[in-house]
């Protein structure tokens, strides 16, 4: 704005098609694409659009999605509607729909929705590939549970796998890091047989009071992918199982210790960071106790490695805190500091007011909202780190 020189710092691109906001999973479903409207409004109200390049990507095509997904599954996704669906049909269950919880409902515009968020991740990856940006952001993506032939956990198409596949066309090694409170099982599984992708997920792991496993039930410390020594993917998945109520200090410590060791050892050419905001305190589904700045620390830390970086969204079920977090993380990318007091001209300002802990601010204290007792002890975390560093030795071959 103030002259013709290229500004210092990183060039950041923001990939977002607003059509994605108009899709609804159903009124009682926790996934609210509307959180993306709030995120975008907050980013605009703080003026962050002047510090990055905005892109409105087109939808991904059937052929682009077929690079990872089975065609029969995509055919099903493309044609299923609430009117023509038949829950009795076997393919419906086989493709991950229905079931008692109905995590993955059929809703109007499903195909448009999946191709929009996937198109944005592909476009963001492309912008890294052609050198247009150093950091590319798609808050509408990050749907890490989708399998090549099945929907799972609110995820129908795996935009992360597609974006990584695209990055692999010009990068020898891609590191995937996942700070969503759930295990990034779909991405892990997709690349279990290659050494060109390493996956690292931090998540809640364990049983609840009624002895049900926290979704998806995988991701213990000893799950490192295939163990067959002839498998190239051996040791290229690392899982960090955490317990309820983990706090800022514990999380940032374990994140920096383990992630730092992984980056040093694997030396990736590009990094993909899934920033699921359900790891915050007060999330409707999550069990952790993180504040926004601790979550954002993960972005700062990854950014400091100076590798092409793709930032994508993911879970996040308390929409106002999702918006706050992703706005803060957008600011981290462009090196901006934001005022705690929300801009007064913010549309939907009401959505951020009248909260117990700090309505009207960007950084409320989330520690005491829907409090989860901290079940993580120093000793347990030390052991996890020890085991994780030991697991990394498998990378030596
Ligand atoms: O954030 O909660 O626990 C990326 C992501 O990682 C389950 N599904 C399934 C397996 C048996 N249970 C059903 C239990 C339902 C409990 C009530 C809900 C209420 C309405 C709709 C969905 C849920 C729900 N479902 C809460 N947790 C689940 C998980 C799936 C979590 C996906 C996380 C997605 C976007
Ligand atoms: Ca995770
Ligand atoms: Zn999640």
PDB file of N, CA and C in Angstrom, residues 281-346:
ATOM      1  N   UNK A 281     -10.358 -25.271  24.323  1.00  0.00           N
ATOM      2  CA  UNK A 281     -11.259 -25.368  25.469  1.00  0.00           C
ATOM      3  C   UNK A 281     -12.661 -24.898  25.052  1.00  0.00           C
ATOM      4  N   UNK A 282     -13.675 -25.512  25.621  1.00  0.00           N
ATOM      5  CA  UNK A 282     -15.042 -25.078  25.333  1.00  0.00           C
ATOM      6  C   UNK A 282     -15.613 -25.576  24.028  1.00  0.00           C
ATOM      7  N   UNK A 283     -14.877 -26.470  23.328  1.00  0.00           N
ATOM      8  CA  UNK A 283     -15.444 -27.012  22.088  1.00  0.00           C
ATOM      9  C   UNK A 283     -16.589 -27.971  22.413  1.00  0.00           C
ATOM     10  N   UNK A 284     -17.599 -27.988  21.541  1.00  0.00           N
ATOM     11  CA  UNK A 284     -18.769 -28.835  21.781  1.00  0.00           C
ATOM     12  C   UNK A 284     -18.423 -30.328  21.741  1.00  0.00           C
ATOM     13  N   UNK A 285     -17.485 -30.737  20.930  1.00  0.00           N
ATOM     14  CA  UNK A 285     -17.106 -32.156  20.859  1.00  0.00           C
ATOM     15  C   UNK A 285     -15.758 -32.471  21.509  1.00  0.00           C
ATOM     16  N   UNK A 286     -14.859 -31.501  21.520  1.00  0.00           N
ATOM     17  CA  UNK A 286     -13.494 -31.761  21.978  1.00  0.00           C
ATOM     18  C   UNK A 286     -13.390 -31.885  23.484  1.00  0.00           C
ATOM     19  N   UNK A 287     -12.223 -32.335  23.946  1.00  0.00           N
ATOM     20  CA  UNK A 287     -12.014 -32.571  25.378  1.00  0.00           C
ATOM     21  C   UNK A 287     -10.776 -31.847  25.899  1.00  0.00           C
ATOM     22  N   UNK A 288     -10.135 -31.060  25.050  1.00  0.00           N
ATOM     23  CA  UNK A 288      -8.922 -30.380  25.478  1.00  0.00           C
ATOM     24  C   UNK A 288      -9.255 -29.018  26.075  1.00  0.00           C
ATOM     25  N   UNK A 289      -8.225 -28.361  26.586  1.00  0.00           N
ATOM     26  CA  UNK A 289      -8.433 -27.079  27.277  1.00  0.00           C
ATOM     27  C   UNK A 289      -7.540 -25.972  26.727  1.00  0.00           C
ATOM     28  N   UNK A 290      -7.307 -25.972  25.427  1.00  0.00           N
ATOM     29  CA  UNK A 290      -6.371 -25.003  24.854  1.00  0.00           C
ATOM     30  C   UNK A 290      -7.004 -23.633  24.668  1.00  0.00           C
ATOM     31  N   UNK A 291      -6.176 -22.610  24.834  1.00  0.00           N
ATOM     32  CA  UNK A 291      -6.555 -21.252  24.454  1.00  0.00           C
ATOM     33  C   UNK A 291      -6.119 -20.987  23.021  1.00  0.00           C
ATOM     34  N   UNK A 292      -6.683 -19.914  22.467  1.00  0.00           N
ATOM     35  CA  UNK A 292      -6.451 -19.591  21.060  1.00  0.00           C
ATOM     36  C   UNK A 292      -4.960 -19.386  20.768  1.00  0.00           C
ATOM     37  N   UNK A 293      -4.257 -18.704  21.663  1.00  0.00           N
ATOM     38  CA  UNK A 293      -2.849 -18.428  21.376  1.00  0.00           C
ATOM     39  C   UNK A 293      -1.966 -19.669  21.455  1.00  0.00           C
ATOM     40  N   UNK A 294      -2.365 -20.654  22.257  1.00  0.00           N
ATOM     41  CA  UNK A 294      -1.594 -21.905  22.313  1.00  0.00           C
ATOM     42  C   UNK A 294      -1.804 -22.692  21.014  1.00  0.00           C
ATOM     43  N   UNK A 295      -3.030 -22.698  20.529  1.00  0.00           N
ATOM     44  CA  UNK A 295      -3.334 -23.341  19.243  1.00  0.00           C
ATOM     45  C   UNK A 295      -2.531 -22.638  18.145  1.00  0.00           C
ATOM     46  N   UNK A 296      -2.553 -21.311  18.180  1.00  0.00           N
ATOM     47  CA  UNK A 296      -1.831 -20.510  17.185  1.00  0.00           C
ATOM     48  C   UNK A 296      -0.325 -20.663  17.288  1.00  0.00           C
ATOM     49  N   UNK A 297       0.161 -21.032  18.465  1.00  0.00           N
ATOM     50  CA  UNK A 297       1.599 -21.264  18.617  1.00  0.00           C
ATOM     51  C   UNK A 297       2.073 -22.352  17.654  1.00  0.00           C
ATOM     52  N   UNK A 298       1.227 -23.340  17.447  1.00  0.00           N
ATOM     53  CA  UNK A 298       1.592 -24.435  16.535  1.00  0.00           C
ATOM     54  C   UNK A 298       1.844 -23.892  15.132  1.00  0.00           C
ATOM     55  N   UNK A 299       1.023 -22.933  14.712  1.00  0.00           N
ATOM     56  CA  UNK A 299       1.203 -22.316  13.394  1.00  0.00           C
ATOM     57  C   UNK A 299       2.508 -21.513  13.368  1.00  0.00           C
ATOM     58  N   UNK A 300       2.741 -20.714  14.417  1.00  0.00           N
ATOM     59  CA  UNK A 300       3.987 -19.931  14.501  1.00  0.00           C
ATOM     60  C   UNK A 300       5.201 -20.839  14.412  1.00  0.00           C
ATOM     61  N   UNK A 301       5.142 -21.926  15.177  1.00  0.00           N
ATOM     62  CA  UNK A 301       6.283 -22.836  15.241  1.00  0.00           C
ATOM     63  C   UNK A 301       6.562 -23.463  13.872  1.00  0.00           C
ATOM     64  N   UNK A 302       5.511 -23.902  13.187  1.00  0.00           N
ATOM     65  CA  UNK A 302       5.675 -24.522  11.869  1.00  0.00           C
ATOM     66  C   UNK A 302       6.170 -23.492  10.850  1.00  0.00           C
ATOM     67  N   UNK A 303       5.642 -22.292  10.948  1.00  0.00           N
ATOM     68  CA  UNK A 303       6.039 -21.229  10.030  1.00  0.00           C
ATOM     69  C   UNK A 303       7.538 -20.942  10.135  1.00  0.00           C
ATOM     70  N   UNK A 304       8.087 -21.092  11.352  1.00  0.00           N
ATOM     71  CA  UNK A 304       9.495 -20.765  11.567  1.00  0.00           C
ATOM     72  C   UNK A 304      10.447 -21.698  10.810  1.00  0.00           C
ATOM     73  N   UNK A 305       9.936 -22.804  10.259  1.00  0.00           N
ATOM     74  CA  UNK A 305      10.807 -23.703   9.490  1.00  0.00           C
ATOM     75  C   UNK A 305      10.996 -23.247   8.047  1.00  0.00           C
ATOM     76  N   UNK A 306      10.257 -22.210   7.643  1.00  0.00           N
ATOM     77  CA  UNK A 306      10.444 -21.640   6.298  1.00  0.00           C
ATOM     78  C   UNK A 306      10.318 -22.648   5.164  1.00  0.00           C
ATOM     79  N   UNK A 307       9.339 -23.508   5.245  1.00  0.00           N
ATOM     80  CA  UNK A 307       9.077 -24.417   4.114  1.00  0.00           C
ATOM     81  C   UNK A 307       7.728 -24.016   3.537  1.00  0.00           C
ATOM     82  N   UNK A 308       7.502 -24.302   2.239  1.00  0.00           N
ATOM     83  CA  UNK A 308       6.170 -24.059   1.682  1.00  0.00           C
ATOM     84  C   UNK A 308       5.128 -24.693   2.604  1.00  0.00           C
ATOM     85  N   UNK A 309       4.129 -23.905   2.967  1.00  0.00           N
ATOM     86  CA  UNK A 309       3.193 -24.346   4.006  1.00  0.00           C
ATOM     87  C   UNK A 309       1.746 -24.214   3.544  1.00  0.00           C
ATOM     88  N   UNK A 310       1.024 -25.322   3.639  1.00  0.00           N
ATOM     89  CA  UNK A 310      -0.412 -25.317   3.368  1.00  0.00           C
ATOM     90  C   UNK A 310      -1.148 -25.429   4.698  1.00  0.00           C
ATOM     91  N   UNK A 311      -1.976 -24.426   4.997  1.00  0.00           N
ATOM     92  CA  UNK A 311      -2.765 -24.426   6.241  1.00  0.00           C
ATOM     93  C   UNK A 311      -4.206 -24.721   5.879  1.00  0.00           C
ATOM     94  N   UNK A 312      -4.770 -25.728   6.532  1.00  0.00           N
ATOM     95  CA  UNK A 312      -6.157 -26.047   6.265  1.00  0.00           C
ATOM     96  C   UNK A 312      -6.928 -26.159   7.574  1.00  0.00           C
ATOM     97  N   UNK A 313      -8.245 -26.015   7.481  1.00  0.00           N
ATOM     98  CA  UNK A 313      -9.112 -26.054   8.656  1.00  0.00           C
ATOM     99  C   UNK A 313      -9.291 -27.474   9.165  1.00  0.00           C
ATOM    100  N   UNK A 314     -10.521 -27.841   9.451  1.00  0.00           N
ATOM    101  CA  UNK A 314     -10.814 -29.162  10.017  1.00  0.00           C
ATOM    102  C   UNK A 314     -12.006 -29.035  10.947  1.00  0.00           C
ATOM    103  N   UNK A 315     -11.964 -29.763  12.063  1.00  0.00           N
ATOM    104  CA  UNK A 315     -13.062 -29.698  13.022  1.00  0.00           C
ATOM    105  C   UNK A 315     -13.107 -28.349  13.727  1.00  0.00           C
ATOM    106  N   UNK A 316     -14.084 -28.237  14.636  1.00  0.00           N
ATOM    107  CA  UNK A 316     -14.279 -26.974  15.353  1.00  0.00           C
ATOM    108  C   UNK A 316     -15.770 -26.747  15.481  1.00  0.00           C
ATOM    109  N   UNK A 317     -16.297 -26.920  16.713  1.00  0.00           N
ATOM    110  CA  UNK A 317     -17.749 -27.028  16.886  1.00  0.00           C
ATOM    111  C   UNK A 317     -18.343 -25.971  17.799  1.00  0.00           C
ATOM    112  N   UNK A 318     -17.551 -24.982  18.169  1.00  0.00           N
ATOM    113  CA  UNK A 318     -18.076 -23.793  18.830  1.00  0.00           C
ATOM    114  C   UNK A 318     -17.721 -22.642  17.890  1.00  0.00           C
ATOM    115  N   UNK A 319     -18.660 -22.328  16.955  1.00  0.00           N
ATOM    116  CA  UNK A 319     -18.312 -21.489  15.800  1.00  0.00           C
ATOM    117  C   UNK A 319     -17.579 -20.188  16.128  1.00  0.00           C
ATOM    118  N   UNK A 320     -17.983 -19.464  17.193  1.00  0.00           N
ATOM    119  CA  UNK A 320     -17.306 -18.191  17.453  1.00  0.00           C
ATOM    120  C   UNK A 320     -15.826 -18.398  17.789  1.00  0.00           C
ATOM    121  N   UNK A 321     -15.499 -19.506  18.450  1.00  0.00           N
ATOM    122  CA  UNK A 321     -14.093 -19.754  18.782  1.00  0.00           C
ATOM    123  C   UNK A 321     -13.301 -20.299  17.596  1.00  0.00           C
ATOM    124  N   UNK A 322     -13.987 -20.992  16.710  1.00  0.00           N
ATOM    125  CA  UNK A 322     -13.342 -21.422  15.465  1.00  0.00           C
ATOM    126  C   UNK A 322     -12.925 -20.177  14.692  1.00  0.00           C
ATOM    127  N   UNK A 323     -13.857 -19.223  14.569  1.00  0.00           N
ATOM    128  CA  UNK A 323     -13.583 -17.993  13.812  1.00  0.00           C
ATOM    129  C   UNK A 323     -12.433 -17.218  14.448  1.00  0.00           C
ATOM    130  N   UNK A 324     -12.463 -17.086  15.758  1.00  0.00           N
ATOM    131  CA  UNK A 324     -11.386 -16.372  16.460  1.00  0.00           C
ATOM    132  C   UNK A 324     -10.032 -17.013  16.190  1.00  0.00           C
ATOM    133  N   UNK A 325      -9.998 -18.343  16.306  1.00  0.00           N
ATOM    134  CA  UNK A 325      -8.732 -19.055  16.152  1.00  0.00           C
ATOM    135  C   UNK A 325      -8.184 -18.918  14.737  1.00  0.00           C
ATOM    136  N   UNK A 326      -9.020 -19.132  13.745  1.00  0.00           N
ATOM    137  CA  UNK A 326      -8.520 -19.104  12.366  1.00  0.00           C
ATOM    138  C   UNK A 326      -8.202 -17.675  11.930  1.00  0.00           C
ATOM    139  N   UNK A 327      -8.880 -16.700  12.518  1.00  0.00           N
ATOM    140  CA  UNK A 327      -8.520 -15.303  12.260  1.00  0.00           C
ATOM    141  C   UNK A 327      -7.144 -15.025  12.872  1.00  0.00           C
ATOM    142  N   UNK A 328      -6.948 -15.430  14.112  1.00  0.00           N
ATOM    143  CA  UNK A 328      -5.648 -15.252  14.764  1.00  0.00           C
ATOM    144  C   UNK A 328      -4.540 -15.939  13.960  1.00  0.00           C
ATOM    145  N   UNK A 329      -4.812 -17.135  13.468  1.00  0.00           N
ATOM    146  CA  UNK A 329      -3.774 -17.877  12.742  1.00  0.00           C
ATOM    147  C   UNK A 329      -3.495 -17.273  11.371  1.00  0.00           C
ATOM    148  N   UNK A 330      -4.509 -16.658  10.778  1.00  0.00           N
ATOM    149  CA  UNK A 330      -4.281 -15.913   9.531  1.00  0.00           C
ATOM    150  C   UNK A 330      -3.348 -14.742   9.824  1.00  0.00           C
ATOM    151  N   UNK A 331      -3.582 -14.066  10.957  1.00  0.00           N
ATOM    152  CA  UNK A 331      -2.727 -12.938  11.364  1.00  0.00           C
ATOM    153  C   UNK A 331      -1.295 -13.403  11.626  1.00  0.00           C
ATOM    154  N   UNK A 332      -1.144 -14.562  12.245  1.00  0.00           N
ATOM    155  CA  UNK A 332       0.194 -15.122  12.481  1.00  0.00           C
ATOM    156  C   UNK A 332       0.931 -15.268  11.139  1.00  0.00           C
ATOM    157  N   UNK A 333       0.233 -15.739  10.132  1.00  0.00           N
ATOM    158  CA  UNK A 333       0.862 -15.960   8.822  1.00  0.00           C
ATOM    159  C   UNK A 333       1.370 -14.660   8.210  1.00  0.00           C
ATOM    160  N   UNK A 334       0.601 -13.588   8.348  1.00  0.00           N
ATOM    161  CA  UNK A 334       1.005 -12.317   7.733  1.00  0.00           C
ATOM    162  C   UNK A 334       1.763 -11.429   8.723  1.00  0.00           C
ATOM    163  N   UNK A 335       2.147 -11.975   9.867  1.00  0.00           N
ATOM    164  CA  UNK A 335       2.907 -11.250  10.890  1.00  0.00           C
ATOM    165  C   UNK A 335       2.172 -10.030  11.429  1.00  0.00           C
ATOM    166  N   UNK A 336       0.874 -10.150  11.610  1.00  0.00           N
ATOM    167  CA  UNK A 336       0.109  -9.025  12.173  1.00  0.00           C
ATOM    168  C   UNK A 336      -0.283  -9.340  13.610  1.00  0.00           C
ATOM    169  N   UNK A 337      -0.304  -8.293  14.448  1.00  0.00           N
ATOM    170  CA  UNK A 337      -0.822  -8.446  15.804  1.00  0.00           C
ATOM    171  C   UNK A 337      -2.210  -7.815  15.838  1.00  0.00           C
ATOM    172  N   UNK A 338      -3.156  -8.495  16.431  1.00  0.00           N
ATOM    173  CA  UNK A 338      -4.530  -7.993  16.413  1.00  0.00           C
ATOM    174  C   UNK A 338      -4.940  -7.496  17.782  1.00  0.00           C
ATOM    175  N   UNK A 339      -5.761  -6.423  17.783  1.00  0.00           N
ATOM    176  CA  UNK A 339      -6.302  -5.915  19.035  1.00  0.00           C
ATOM    177  C   UNK A 339      -7.262  -6.917  19.642  1.00  0.00           C
ATOM    178  N   UNK A 340      -7.205  -7.041  20.951  1.00  0.00           N
ATOM    179  CA  UNK A 340      -8.113  -7.959  21.625  1.00  0.00           C
ATOM    180  C   UNK A 340      -9.571  -7.518  21.468  1.00  0.00           C
ATOM    181  N   UNK A 341      -9.792  -6.208  21.456  1.00  0.00           N
ATOM    182  CA  UNK A 341     -11.172  -5.748  21.282  1.00  0.00           C
ATOM    183  C   UNK A 341     -11.607  -5.898  19.840  1.00  0.00           C
ATOM    184  N   UNK A 342     -12.742  -6.544  19.652  1.00  0.00           N
ATOM    185  CA  UNK A 342     -13.203  -6.811  18.294  1.00  0.00           C
ATOM    186  C   UNK A 342     -13.568  -5.507  17.598  1.00  0.00           C
ATOM    187  N   UNK A 343     -13.317  -5.417  16.298  1.00  0.00           N
ATOM    188  CA  UNK A 343     -13.705  -4.210  15.552  1.00  0.00           C
ATOM    189  C   UNK A 343     -15.212  -3.965  15.703  1.00  0.00           C
ATOM    190  N   UNK A 344     -15.582  -2.711  15.932  1.00  0.00           N
ATOM    191  CA  UNK A 344     -17.001  -2.417  16.198  1.00  0.00           C
ATOM    192  C   UNK A 344     -17.865  -2.562  14.960  1.00  0.00           C
ATOM    193  N   UNK A 345     -17.258  -2.465  13.766  1.00  0.00           N
ATOM    194  CA  UNK A 345     -18.052  -2.574  12.541  1.00  0.00           C
ATOM    195  C   UNK A 345     -18.199  -4.017  12.073  1.00  0.00           C
ATOM    196  N   UNK A 346     -17.836  -4.959  12.943  1.00  0.00           N
ATOM    197  CA  UNK A 346     -17.904  -6.372  12.579  1.00  0.00           C
ATOM    198  C   UNK A 346     -19.351  -6.835  12.396  1.00  0.00           C
TER     199      UNK A 346
END
